[in-house]
PDB file of C-alpha atoms in Angstrom:
ATOM      1  CA  MET A   1     -66.369 -19.055-173.586  1.00  0.00           C
ATOM      2  CA  SER A   2     -70.074 -17.261-172.472  1.00  0.00           C
ATOM      3  CA  PRO A   3     -73.179 -18.439-172.087  1.00  0.00           C
ATOM      4  CA  LEU A   4     -74.932 -14.872-173.672  1.00  0.00           C
ATOM      5  CA  PRO A   5     -75.636 -13.606-175.914  1.00  0.00           C
ATOM      6  CA  THR A   6     -77.204 -17.263-176.437  1.00  0.00           C
ATOM      7  CA  SER A   7     -78.277 -18.446-180.302  1.00  0.00           C
ATOM      8  CA  VAL A   8     -82.003 -19.052-181.579  1.00  0.00           C
ATOM      9  CA  ASN A   9     -80.657 -22.583-182.286  1.00  0.00           C
ATOM     10  CA  THR A  10     -79.543 -22.275-178.596  1.00  0.00           C
ATOM     11  CA  LEU A  11     -83.097 -21.360-177.780  1.00  0.00           C
ATOM     12  CA  CYS A  12     -85.240 -23.527-179.949  1.00  0.00           C
ATOM     13  CA  LEU A  13     -82.859 -26.595-178.265  1.00  0.00           C
ATOM     14  CA  TYR A  14     -83.572 -25.183-174.858  1.00  0.00           C
ATOM     15  CA  GLY A  15     -87.281 -25.007-175.724  1.00  0.00           C
ATOM     16  CA  LYS A  16     -87.737 -28.671-177.084  1.00  0.00           C
ATOM     17  CA  PHE A  17     -86.017 -29.366-173.900  1.00  0.00           C
ATOM     18  CA  LEU A  18     -88.422 -27.770-171.335  1.00  0.00           C
ATOM     19  CA  SER A  19     -91.421 -30.053-173.205  1.00  0.00           C
ATOM     20  CA  ARG A  20     -89.705 -32.740-171.695  1.00  0.00           C
ATOM     21  CA  SER A  21     -90.976 -31.451-168.642  1.00  0.00           C
ATOM     22  CA  PHE A  22     -93.885 -28.834-169.279  1.00  0.00           C
ATOM     23  CA  LYS A  23     -96.851 -29.983-171.395  1.00  0.00           C
ATOM     24  CA  SER A  24     -98.078 -26.316-171.589  1.00  0.00           C
ATOM     25  CA  VAL A  25     -96.580 -24.126-174.484  1.00  0.00           C
ATOM     26  CA  ALA A  26     -97.353 -21.264-172.260  1.00  0.00           C
ATOM     27  CA  SER A  27     -94.735 -22.062-169.518  1.00  0.00           C
ATOM     28  CA  ILE A  28     -91.947 -22.645-172.206  1.00  0.00           C
ATOM     29  CA  GLN A  29     -92.411 -18.919-173.578  1.00  0.00           C
ATOM     30  CA  ASN A  30     -92.048 -17.755-169.906  1.00  0.00           C
ATOM     31  CA  TYR A  31     -89.310 -19.349-169.056  1.00  0.00           C
ATOM     32  CA  ILE A  32     -87.696 -18.568-172.686  1.00  0.00           C
ATOM     33  CA  SER A  33     -88.600 -14.929-171.660  1.00  0.00           C
ATOM     34  CA  GLY A  34     -86.782 -15.066-168.671  1.00  0.00           C
ATOM     35  CA  VAL A  35     -84.280 -15.776-171.183  1.00  0.00           C
ATOM     36  CA  LYS A  36     -84.398 -12.794-172.814  1.00  0.00           C
ATOM     37  CA  THR A  37     -85.362 -10.652-169.770  1.00  0.00           C
ATOM     38  CA  LEU A  38     -81.788 -11.816-168.116  1.00  0.00           C
ATOM     39  CA  HIS A  39     -79.997 -10.452-171.409  1.00  0.00           C
ATOM     40  CA  LEU A  40     -81.736  -7.204-171.289  1.00  0.00           C
ATOM     41  CA  LEU A  41     -80.806  -6.844-167.165  1.00  0.00           C
ATOM     42  CA  LEU A  42     -76.967  -7.203-168.869  1.00  0.00           C
ATOM     43  CA  GLY A  43     -77.082  -5.118-171.372  1.00  0.00           C
ATOM     44  CA  VAL A  44     -76.475  -8.167-173.957  1.00  0.00           C
ATOM     45  CA  GLU A  45     -78.184  -7.704-176.989  1.00  0.00           C
ATOM     46  CA  PHE A  46     -81.029 -10.294-177.731  1.00  0.00           C
ATOM     47  CA  PRO A  47     -81.278 -12.642-181.110  1.00  0.00           C
ATOM     48  CA  THR A  48     -84.275 -11.389-182.495  1.00  0.00           C
ATOM     49  CA  GLU A  49     -83.854 -11.882-186.617  1.00  0.00           C
ATOM     50  CA  ASP A  50     -85.204 -15.082-186.676  1.00  0.00           C
ATOM     51  CA  TRP A  51     -87.952 -14.689-184.332  1.00  0.00           C
ATOM     52  CA  PHE A  52     -89.901 -17.040-186.755  1.00  0.00           C
ATOM     53  CA  SER A  53     -88.415 -19.986-185.743  1.00  0.00           C
ATOM     54  CA  ILE A  54     -89.128 -19.727-182.598  1.00  0.00           C
ATOM     55  CA  LYS A  55     -92.854 -19.217-183.333  1.00  0.00           C
ATOM     56  CA  LEU A  56     -92.454 -22.173-185.538  1.00  0.00           C
ATOM     57  CA  LEU A  57     -91.546 -24.097-182.154  1.00  0.00           C
ATOM     58  CA  PHE A  58     -94.198 -23.007-180.430  1.00  0.00           C
ATOM     59  CA  ARG A  59     -96.606 -24.137-182.678  1.00  0.00           C
ATOM     60  CA  GLY A  60     -95.124 -27.590-183.011  1.00  0.00           C
ATOM     61  CA  LEU A  61     -95.187 -27.782-179.226  1.00  0.00           C
ATOM     62  CA  SER A  62     -98.739 -27.132-179.286  1.00  0.00           C
ATOM     63  CA  ARG A  63     -99.415 -29.998-181.812  1.00  0.00           C
ATOM     64  CA  GLN A  64     -97.307 -32.491-179.913  1.00  0.00           C
ATOM     65  CA  ASN A  65     -97.553 -31.768-176.682  1.00  0.00           C
ATOM     66  CA  HIS A  66    -101.759 -31.709-176.387  1.00  0.00           C
ATOM     67  CA  HIS A  67    -102.547 -29.416-173.022  1.00  0.00           C
ATOM     68  CA  MET A  68    -106.189 -28.474-171.169  1.00  0.00           C
ATOM     69  CA  PRO A  69    -105.811 -26.169-168.722  1.00  0.00           C
ATOM     70  CA  ARG A  70    -106.752 -27.656-165.211  1.00  0.00           C
ATOM     71  CA  ARG A  71    -109.134 -25.328-163.661  1.00  0.00           C
ATOM     72  CA  ALA A  72    -110.889 -25.859-160.285  1.00  0.00           C
ATOM     73  CA  LEU A  73    -114.085 -26.284-160.447  1.00  0.00           C
ATOM     74  CA  PRO A  74    -116.568 -23.279-159.239  1.00  0.00           C
ATOM     75  CA  ILE A  75    -118.606 -23.577-156.215  1.00  0.00           C
ATOM     76  CA  THR A  76    -122.089 -22.336-156.569  1.00  0.00           C
ATOM     77  CA  PRO A  77    -124.815 -20.816-153.992  1.00  0.00           C
ATOM     78  CA  GLN A  78    -126.116 -24.951-153.999  1.00  0.00           C
ATOM     79  CA  ILE A  79    -122.782 -26.075-152.654  1.00  0.00           C
ATOM     80  CA  LEU A  80    -122.635 -23.364-150.614  1.00  0.00           C
ATOM     81  CA  PHE A  81    -125.837 -24.243-148.891  1.00  0.00           C
ATOM     82  CA  GLN A  82    -124.864 -27.762-148.496  1.00  0.00           C
ATOM     83  CA  MET A  83    -121.536 -26.497-146.769  1.00  0.00           C
ATOM     84  CA  TYR A  84    -123.715 -24.614-144.681  1.00  0.00           C
ATOM     85  CA  GLU A  85    -124.998 -28.271-143.227  1.00  0.00           C
ATOM     86  CA  PHE A  86    -121.773 -28.853-141.580  1.00  0.00           C
ATOM     87  CA  LEU A  87    -120.820 -25.586-139.812  1.00  0.00           C
ATOM     88  CA  ASP A  88    -121.688 -24.985-135.796  1.00  0.00           C
ATOM     89  CA  MET A  89    -122.796 -21.388-136.431  1.00  0.00           C
ATOM     90  CA  SER A  90    -121.898 -21.420-132.242  1.00  0.00           C
ATOM     91  CA  ASN A  91    -118.931 -22.113-133.284  1.00  0.00           C
ATOM     92  CA  PRO A  92    -116.241 -19.061-133.567  1.00  0.00           C
ATOM     93  CA  SER A  93    -113.900 -21.014-135.946  1.00  0.00           C
ATOM     94  CA  ASP A  94    -116.831 -22.080-138.234  1.00  0.00           C
ATOM     95  CA  VAL A  95    -117.698 -19.060-138.111  1.00  0.00           C
ATOM     96  CA  THR A  96    -115.400 -17.286-138.982  1.00  0.00           C
ATOM     97  CA  ILE A  97    -114.412 -19.737-141.941  1.00  0.00           C
ATOM     98  CA  TRP A  98    -117.931 -19.498-143.193  1.00  0.00           C
ATOM     99  CA  CYS A  99    -117.602 -15.328-143.207  1.00  0.00           C
ATOM    100  CA  CYS A 100    -114.433 -16.087-145.610  1.00  0.00           C
ATOM    101  CA  PHE A 101    -115.683 -18.384-147.697  1.00  0.00           C
ATOM    102  CA  LEU A 102    -118.983 -15.773-148.229  1.00  0.00           C
ATOM    103  CA  PHE A 103    -116.319 -12.599-148.769  1.00  0.00           C
ATOM    104  CA  ALA A 104    -114.219 -14.767-151.243  1.00  0.00           C
ATOM    105  CA  PHE A 105    -117.185 -16.077-153.059  1.00  0.00           C
ATOM    106  CA  PHE A 106    -119.604 -12.714-153.257  1.00  0.00           C
ATOM    107  CA  LEU A 107    -116.300 -10.185-153.475  1.00  0.00           C
ATOM    108  CA  MET A 108    -114.654 -12.586-156.320  1.00  0.00           C
ATOM    109  CA  VAL A 109    -111.969 -11.964-154.441  1.00  0.00           C
ATOM    110  CA  ARG A 110    -108.304 -13.857-154.561  1.00  0.00           C
ATOM    111  CA  LYS A 111    -106.763 -15.707-151.586  1.00  0.00           C
ATOM    112  CA  SER A 112    -104.024 -13.164-151.595  1.00  0.00           C
ATOM    113  CA  ASN A 113    -106.632 -10.099-150.189  1.00  0.00           C
ATOM    114  CA  LEU A 114    -107.891 -12.510-147.688  1.00  0.00           C
ATOM    115  CA  VAL A 115    -106.059 -15.041-145.588  1.00  0.00           C
ATOM    116  CA  PRO A 116    -101.567 -14.806-145.325  1.00  0.00           C
ATOM    117  CA  THR A 117     -99.734 -17.874-146.320  1.00  0.00           C
ATOM    118  CA  SER A 118     -98.999 -17.235-142.324  1.00  0.00           C
ATOM    119  CA  ALA A 119     -99.819 -15.255-139.309  1.00  0.00           C
ATOM    120  CA  LYS A 120     -95.826 -13.961-139.460  1.00  0.00           C
ATOM    121  CA  ASN A 121     -96.686 -13.204-142.889  1.00  0.00           C
ATOM    122  CA  PHE A 122    -100.185 -11.137-142.257  1.00  0.00           C
ATOM    123  CA  ASP A 123     -99.798  -7.773-144.346  1.00  0.00           C
ATOM    124  CA  PRO A 124    -102.307  -5.638-143.528  1.00  0.00           C
ATOM    125  CA  HIS A 125    -101.822  -3.457-146.568  1.00  0.00           C
ATOM    126  CA  LYS A 126    -102.250  -6.778-148.339  1.00  0.00           C
ATOM    127  CA  GLN A 127    -104.955  -8.467-146.428  1.00  0.00           C
ATOM    128  CA  LEU A 128    -108.208  -7.233-145.244  1.00  0.00           C
ATOM    129  CA  CYS A 129    -108.385  -6.001-141.907  1.00  0.00           C
ATOM    130  CA  ARG A 130    -111.397  -5.335-139.514  1.00  0.00           C
ATOM    131  CA  ASN A 131    -110.984  -1.685-140.266  1.00  0.00           C
ATOM    132  CA  ASN A 132    -110.884  -2.303-143.645  1.00  0.00           C
ATOM    133  CA  VAL A 133    -115.053  -3.826-143.511  1.00  0.00           C
ATOM    134  CA  ILE A 134    -117.149  -0.567-142.633  1.00  0.00           C
ATOM    135  CA  VAL A 135    -120.309  -1.341-141.719  1.00  0.00           C
ATOM    136  CA  PHE A 136    -123.574   0.539-142.727  1.00  0.00           C
ATOM    137  CA  SER A 137    -127.493  -0.427-142.027  1.00  0.00           C
ATOM    138  CA  ASP A 138    -128.045  -3.404-144.911  1.00  0.00           C
ATOM    139  CA  TYR A 139    -124.542  -3.431-146.335  1.00  0.00           C
ATOM    140  CA  LEU A 140    -120.908  -4.076-145.666  1.00  0.00           C
ATOM    141  CA  LEU A 141    -118.208  -1.673-147.084  1.00  0.00           C
ATOM    142  CA  VAL A 142    -115.272  -3.805-147.844  1.00  0.00           C
ATOM    143  CA  ARG A 143    -112.142  -1.268-149.079  1.00  0.00           C
ATOM    144  CA  MET A 144    -108.886  -2.959-150.324  1.00  0.00           C
ATOM    145  CA  GLU A 145    -105.625  -0.995-151.535  1.00  0.00           C
ATOM    146  CA  TRP A 146    -103.671  -3.785-152.904  1.00  0.00           C
ATOM    147  CA  SER A 147    -104.336  -6.450-155.416  1.00  0.00           C
ATOM    148  CA  LYS A 148    -102.526  -8.349-158.180  1.00  0.00           C
ATOM    149  CA  THR A 149    -103.357  -5.604-160.053  1.00  0.00           C
ATOM    150  CA  ILE A 150    -103.211  -2.918-157.817  1.00  0.00           C
ATOM    151  CA  GLN A 151     -99.180  -3.095-156.619  1.00  0.00           C
ATOM    152  CA  PHE A 152     -98.316   0.568-156.320  1.00  0.00           C
ATOM    153  CA  GLY A 153    -101.234   1.826-154.367  1.00  0.00           C
ATOM    154  CA  ASN A 154    -102.722   4.108-157.440  1.00  0.00           C
ATOM    155  CA  ARG A 155    -106.193   3.352-156.732  1.00  0.00           C
ATOM    156  CA  LYS A 156    -108.569   1.862-154.042  1.00  0.00           C
ATOM    157  CA  LEU A 157    -111.160  -1.391-154.653  1.00  0.00           C
ATOM    158  CA  GLU A 158    -114.416  -0.307-152.993  1.00  0.00           C
ATOM    159  CA  LEU A 159    -116.896  -3.249-152.773  1.00  0.00           C
ATOM    160  CA  PRO A 160    -119.680  -3.306-151.092  1.00  0.00           C
ATOM    161  CA  LEU A 161    -121.882  -6.676-149.957  1.00  0.00           C
ATOM    162  CA  VAL A 162    -125.455  -6.336-149.166  1.00  0.00           C
ATOM    163  CA  LYS A 163    -127.727  -8.049-147.198  1.00  0.00           C
ATOM    164  CA  ILE A 164    -129.453 -11.374-148.251  1.00  0.00           C
ATOM    165  CA  LYS A 165    -132.138 -11.609-145.803  1.00  0.00           C
ATOM    166  CA  GLU A 166    -133.059 -14.506-144.081  1.00  0.00           C
ATOM    167  CA  SER A 167    -130.043 -16.725-146.229  1.00  0.00           C
ATOM    168  CA  PRO A 168    -127.620 -18.351-144.829  1.00  0.00           C
ATOM    169  CA  LEU A 169    -125.861 -17.249-147.602  1.00  0.00           C
ATOM    170  CA  CYS A 170    -125.552 -13.715-146.010  1.00  0.00           C
ATOM    171  CA  PRO A 171    -122.340 -12.694-145.644  1.00  0.00           C
ATOM    172  CA  TYR A 172    -123.495  -9.091-143.710  1.00  0.00           C
ATOM    173  CA  ASN A 173    -124.695 -11.157-141.443  1.00  0.00           C
ATOM    174  CA  ALA A 174    -122.016 -13.561-141.597  1.00  0.00           C
ATOM    175  CA  TYR A 175    -119.743 -10.882-140.619  1.00  0.00           C
ATOM    176  CA  ASN A 176    -121.627  -9.025-137.963  1.00  0.00           C
ATOM    177  CA  ARG A 177    -121.936 -12.924-136.102  1.00  0.00           C
ATOM    178  CA  MET A 178    -118.008 -13.165-136.868  1.00  0.00           C
ATOM    179  CA  CYS A 179    -117.216 -10.047-135.099  1.00  0.00           C
ATOM    180  CA  THR A 180    -119.474 -10.383-132.145  1.00  0.00           C
ATOM    181  CA  LEU A 181    -118.229 -14.125-131.244  1.00  0.00           C
ATOM    182  CA  ILE A 182    -114.550 -13.088-131.804  1.00  0.00           C
ATOM    183  CA  PRO A 183    -113.668  -8.945-131.420  1.00  0.00           C
ATOM    184  CA  ALA A 184    -110.906  -7.530-132.515  1.00  0.00           C
ATOM    185  CA  ASP A 185    -109.252  -4.138-132.866  1.00  0.00           C
ATOM    186  CA  GLY A 186    -109.670  -2.369-136.232  1.00  0.00           C
ATOM    187  CA  ASP A 187    -105.927  -3.039-136.740  1.00  0.00           C
ATOM    188  CA  LYS A 188    -106.769  -6.994-136.371  1.00  0.00           C
ATOM    189  CA  PRO A 189    -106.898  -9.446-139.096  1.00  0.00           C
ATOM    190  CA  ALA A 190    -110.493  -9.578-140.938  1.00  0.00           C
ATOM    191  CA  PHE A 191    -110.654 -13.306-140.188  1.00  0.00           C
ATOM    192  CA  LEU A 192    -109.570 -15.054-136.416  1.00  0.00           C
ATOM    193  CA  ILE A 193    -109.812 -18.449-135.129  1.00  0.00           C
ATOM    194  CA  PRO A 194    -109.646 -19.471-131.496  1.00  0.00           C
ATOM    195  CA  GLN A 195    -106.598 -21.059-130.028  1.00  0.00           C
ATOM    196  CA  SER A 196    -105.968 -22.291-126.202  1.00  0.00           C
ATOM    197  CA  LYS A 197    -104.751 -18.685-125.419  1.00  0.00           C
ATOM    198  CA  GLY A 198    -106.631 -15.348-127.257  1.00  0.00           C
ATOM    199  CA  TYR A 199    -107.088 -15.891-131.071  1.00  0.00           C
ATOM    200  CA  LYS A 200    -104.679 -16.481-134.152  1.00  0.00           C
ATOM    201  CA  THR A 201    -104.830 -15.327-137.955  1.00  0.00           C
ATOM    202  CA  LEU A 202    -107.136 -17.247-139.841  1.00  0.00           C
ATOM    203  CA  CYS A 203    -104.265 -18.589-142.710  1.00  0.00           C
ATOM    204  CA  TYR A 204    -104.537 -20.136-146.178  1.00  0.00           C
ATOM    205  CA  SER A 205    -103.664 -23.454-145.076  1.00  0.00           C
ATOM    206  CA  PHE A 206    -106.639 -23.700-142.209  1.00  0.00           C
ATOM    207  CA  PHE A 207    -108.948 -21.892-144.871  1.00  0.00           C
ATOM    208  CA  GLN A 208    -107.505 -24.909-147.424  1.00  0.00           C
ATOM    209  CA  LYS A 209    -108.362 -27.740-145.191  1.00  0.00           C
ATOM    210  CA  ARG A 210    -111.590 -27.118-143.917  1.00  0.00           C
ATOM    211  CA  LEU A 211    -112.481 -25.927-147.582  1.00  0.00           C
ATOM    212  CA  ARG A 212    -111.707 -29.813-148.384  1.00  0.00           C
ATOM    213  CA  ASP A 213    -112.748 -31.657-145.443  1.00  0.00           C
ATOM    214  CA  ILE A 214    -115.856 -29.728-145.653  1.00  0.00           C
ATOM    215  CA  LEU A 215    -115.971 -30.333-149.783  1.00  0.00           C
ATOM    216  CA  GLU A 216    -115.712 -34.268-148.756  1.00  0.00           C
ATOM    217  CA  MET A 217    -118.595 -34.050-146.518  1.00  0.00           C
ATOM    218  CA  CYS A 218    -120.730 -32.809-148.646  1.00  0.00           C
ATOM    219  CA  GLY A 219    -119.856 -35.551-151.150  1.00  0.00           C
ATOM    220  CA  LEU A 220    -117.753 -33.493-153.781  1.00  0.00           C
ATOM    221  CA  ASN A 221    -114.117 -34.396-154.533  1.00  0.00           C
ATOM    222  CA  SER A 222    -112.096 -32.021-153.081  1.00  0.00           C
ATOM    223  CA  SER A 223    -109.347 -32.611-155.071  1.00  0.00           C
ATOM    224  CA  LYS A 224    -111.361 -30.187-158.341  1.00  0.00           C
ATOM    225  CA  PHE A 225    -111.831 -27.668-155.817  1.00  0.00           C
ATOM    226  CA  SER A 226    -109.417 -24.915-154.518  1.00  0.00           C
ATOM    227  CA  SER A 227    -109.788 -21.642-152.859  1.00  0.00           C
ATOM    228  CA  HIS A 228    -109.835 -19.885-156.476  1.00  0.00           C
ATOM    229  CA  SER A 229    -113.256 -21.715-156.758  1.00  0.00           C
ATOM    230  CA  PHE A 230    -114.703 -19.100-154.733  1.00  0.00           C
ATOM    231  CA  ARG A 231    -113.764 -16.198-157.092  1.00  0.00           C
ATOM    232  CA  ARG A 232    -114.978 -18.393-160.658  1.00  0.00           C
ATOM    233  CA  GLY A 233    -118.524 -19.778-159.267  1.00  0.00           C
ATOM    234  CA  GLY A 234    -118.875 -16.036-157.754  1.00  0.00           C
ATOM    235  CA  ALA A 235    -118.314 -14.543-161.615  1.00  0.00           C
ATOM    236  CA  THR A 236    -120.153 -17.166-163.279  1.00  0.00           C
ATOM    237  CA  TRP A 237    -123.201 -16.528-160.390  1.00  0.00           C
ATOM    238  CA  ALA A 238    -123.518 -13.109-161.778  1.00  0.00           C
ATOM    239  CA  PHE A 239    -123.326 -13.498-165.085  1.00  0.00           C
ATOM    240  CA  HIS A 240    -125.661 -16.234-164.260  1.00  0.00           C
ATOM    241  CA  SER A 241    -127.418 -12.825-162.442  1.00  0.00           C
ATOM    242  CA  LYS A 242    -127.615 -10.839-165.858  1.00  0.00           C
ATOM    243  CA  VAL A 243    -124.815  -8.711-164.061  1.00  0.00           C
ATOM    244  CA  PRO A 244    -122.810  -6.628-167.213  1.00  0.00           C
ATOM    245  CA  SER A 245    -119.291  -8.150-167.936  1.00  0.00           C
ATOM    246  CA  GLU A 246    -117.657  -4.577-167.560  1.00  0.00           C
ATOM    247  CA  LEU A 247    -119.289  -4.733-163.660  1.00  0.00           C
ATOM    248  CA  ILE A 248    -118.153  -8.159-163.518  1.00  0.00           C
ATOM    249  CA  GLN A 249    -114.332  -6.841-164.652  1.00  0.00           C
ATOM    250  CA  PHE A 250    -114.349  -4.309-162.126  1.00  0.00           C
ATOM    251  CA  HIS A 251    -115.821  -6.312-159.069  1.00  0.00           C
ATOM    252  CA  GLY A 252    -113.523  -8.996-159.343  1.00  0.00           C
ATOM    253  CA  ASP A 253    -110.321  -6.594-160.420  1.00  0.00           C
ATOM    254  CA  TRP A 254    -109.466  -8.020-163.895  1.00  0.00           C
ATOM    255  CA  ARG A 255    -107.461  -5.868-165.643  1.00  0.00           C
ATOM    256  CA  SER A 256    -109.056  -7.462-168.969  1.00  0.00           C
ATOM    257  CA  ASP A 257    -111.235  -9.551-169.963  1.00  0.00           C
ATOM    258  CA  ALA A 258    -109.666 -12.584-168.827  1.00  0.00           C
ATOM    259  CA  TYR A 259    -112.226 -13.152-166.462  1.00  0.00           C
ATOM    260  CA  LYS A 260    -114.208 -14.537-169.324  1.00  0.00           C
ATOM    261  CA  VAL A 261    -112.464 -17.941-168.437  1.00  0.00           C
ATOM    262  CA  TYR A 262    -113.525 -18.528-165.579  1.00  0.00           C
ATOM    263  CA  LEU A 263    -117.372 -18.609-166.345  1.00  0.00           C
ATOM    264  CA  GLU A 264    -119.308 -21.877-166.280  1.00  0.00           C
ATOM    265  CA  PHE A 265    -122.087 -22.071-169.056  1.00  0.00           C
ATOM    266  CA  ASP A 266    -124.041 -25.068-167.801  1.00  0.00           C
ATOM    267  CA  LEU A 267    -126.396 -27.020-170.285  1.00  0.00           C
ATOM    268  CA  GLN A 268    -128.914 -25.225-170.077  1.00  0.00           C
ATOM    269  CA  ASP A 269    -126.965 -21.732-171.238  1.00  0.00           C
ATOM    270  CA  LYS A 270    -126.245 -24.172-174.359  1.00  0.00           C
ATOM    271  CA  LEU A 271    -129.412 -24.859-175.501  1.00  0.00           C
ATOM    272  CA  SER A 272    -130.546 -21.120-174.895  1.00  0.00           C
ATOM    273  CA  ILE A 273    -128.287 -20.309-177.571  1.00  0.00           C
ATOM    274  CA  SER A 274    -129.601 -23.218-180.004  1.00  0.00           C
ATOM    275  CA  ARG A 275    -133.204 -22.104-179.319  1.00  0.00           C
ATOM    276  CA  ALA A 276    -132.740 -19.014-179.731  1.00  0.00           C
ATOM    277  CA  MET A 277    -131.586 -19.262-183.261  1.00  0.00           C
ATOM    278  CA  ALA A 278    -133.977 -22.046-183.837  1.00  0.00           C
ATOM    279  CA  ASP A 279    -136.931 -19.231-182.378  1.00  0.00           C
ATOM    280  CA  GLU A 280    -135.689 -16.747-185.015  1.00  0.00           C
ATOM    281  CA  ILE A 281    -136.089 -19.107-188.012  1.00  0.00           C
ATOM    282  CA  LEU A 282    -139.601 -19.683-187.091  1.00  0.00           C
ATOM    283  CA  ASN A 283    -140.477 -16.383-186.484  1.00  0.00           C
TER     284      ASN A 283
END
């Protein structure tokens, strides 16, 4: 007996079975979409005549399995200042990790554009190389030809990083300091750390470990943060800095307005809404 084509009843049972392991209905929807894709690839008709039953299943599971996505907390400029205090700017390894942190924050870039999962997985078309960062007199221009939303070289992303005078959070100075301590050819990874003989590529595991270690030194719970915290923190800081939403979306390379879920609003932001409404009543 062939398992395909399946039936709506089987799909509902499958969805219920998945709900034993997944709290997120979105994850269950992805698995059922995978079944649909399998049908299409094999040229088998997928049952759509009673899709209403599937929708009812998803609605029921949403009511049954309450789920709030766990998002990493944003890294703010205040946290960056704290982190800086625990780094040695004469240590090439610390200089590199600090530069990478600042790039992650100010570029709102995904980790896949900064560091590979391992040295052998470094891809000069995906991760930054030294020649992807052009140094001008008062800013850096960072060029990326690949990202999660740029898969086929259909466009390039060019983002500037300006000088922040007399601030340890200046990405311009951090990059130049790193290049002075760790010189490298243009086709080499942008972020290198010293080893017993020469230098090696900064990989995600080391990036994540140093991030957690430094956050713990700051007295913060590192389990609530991740590399994504820089992206979320950068977007939130840009929003607080009155940057137009369409520029935040462009700068962070978001295909849609999904970046809005990254924004973190504090009590003062929320109070400003209530005060604005109250002031309008009094006028």
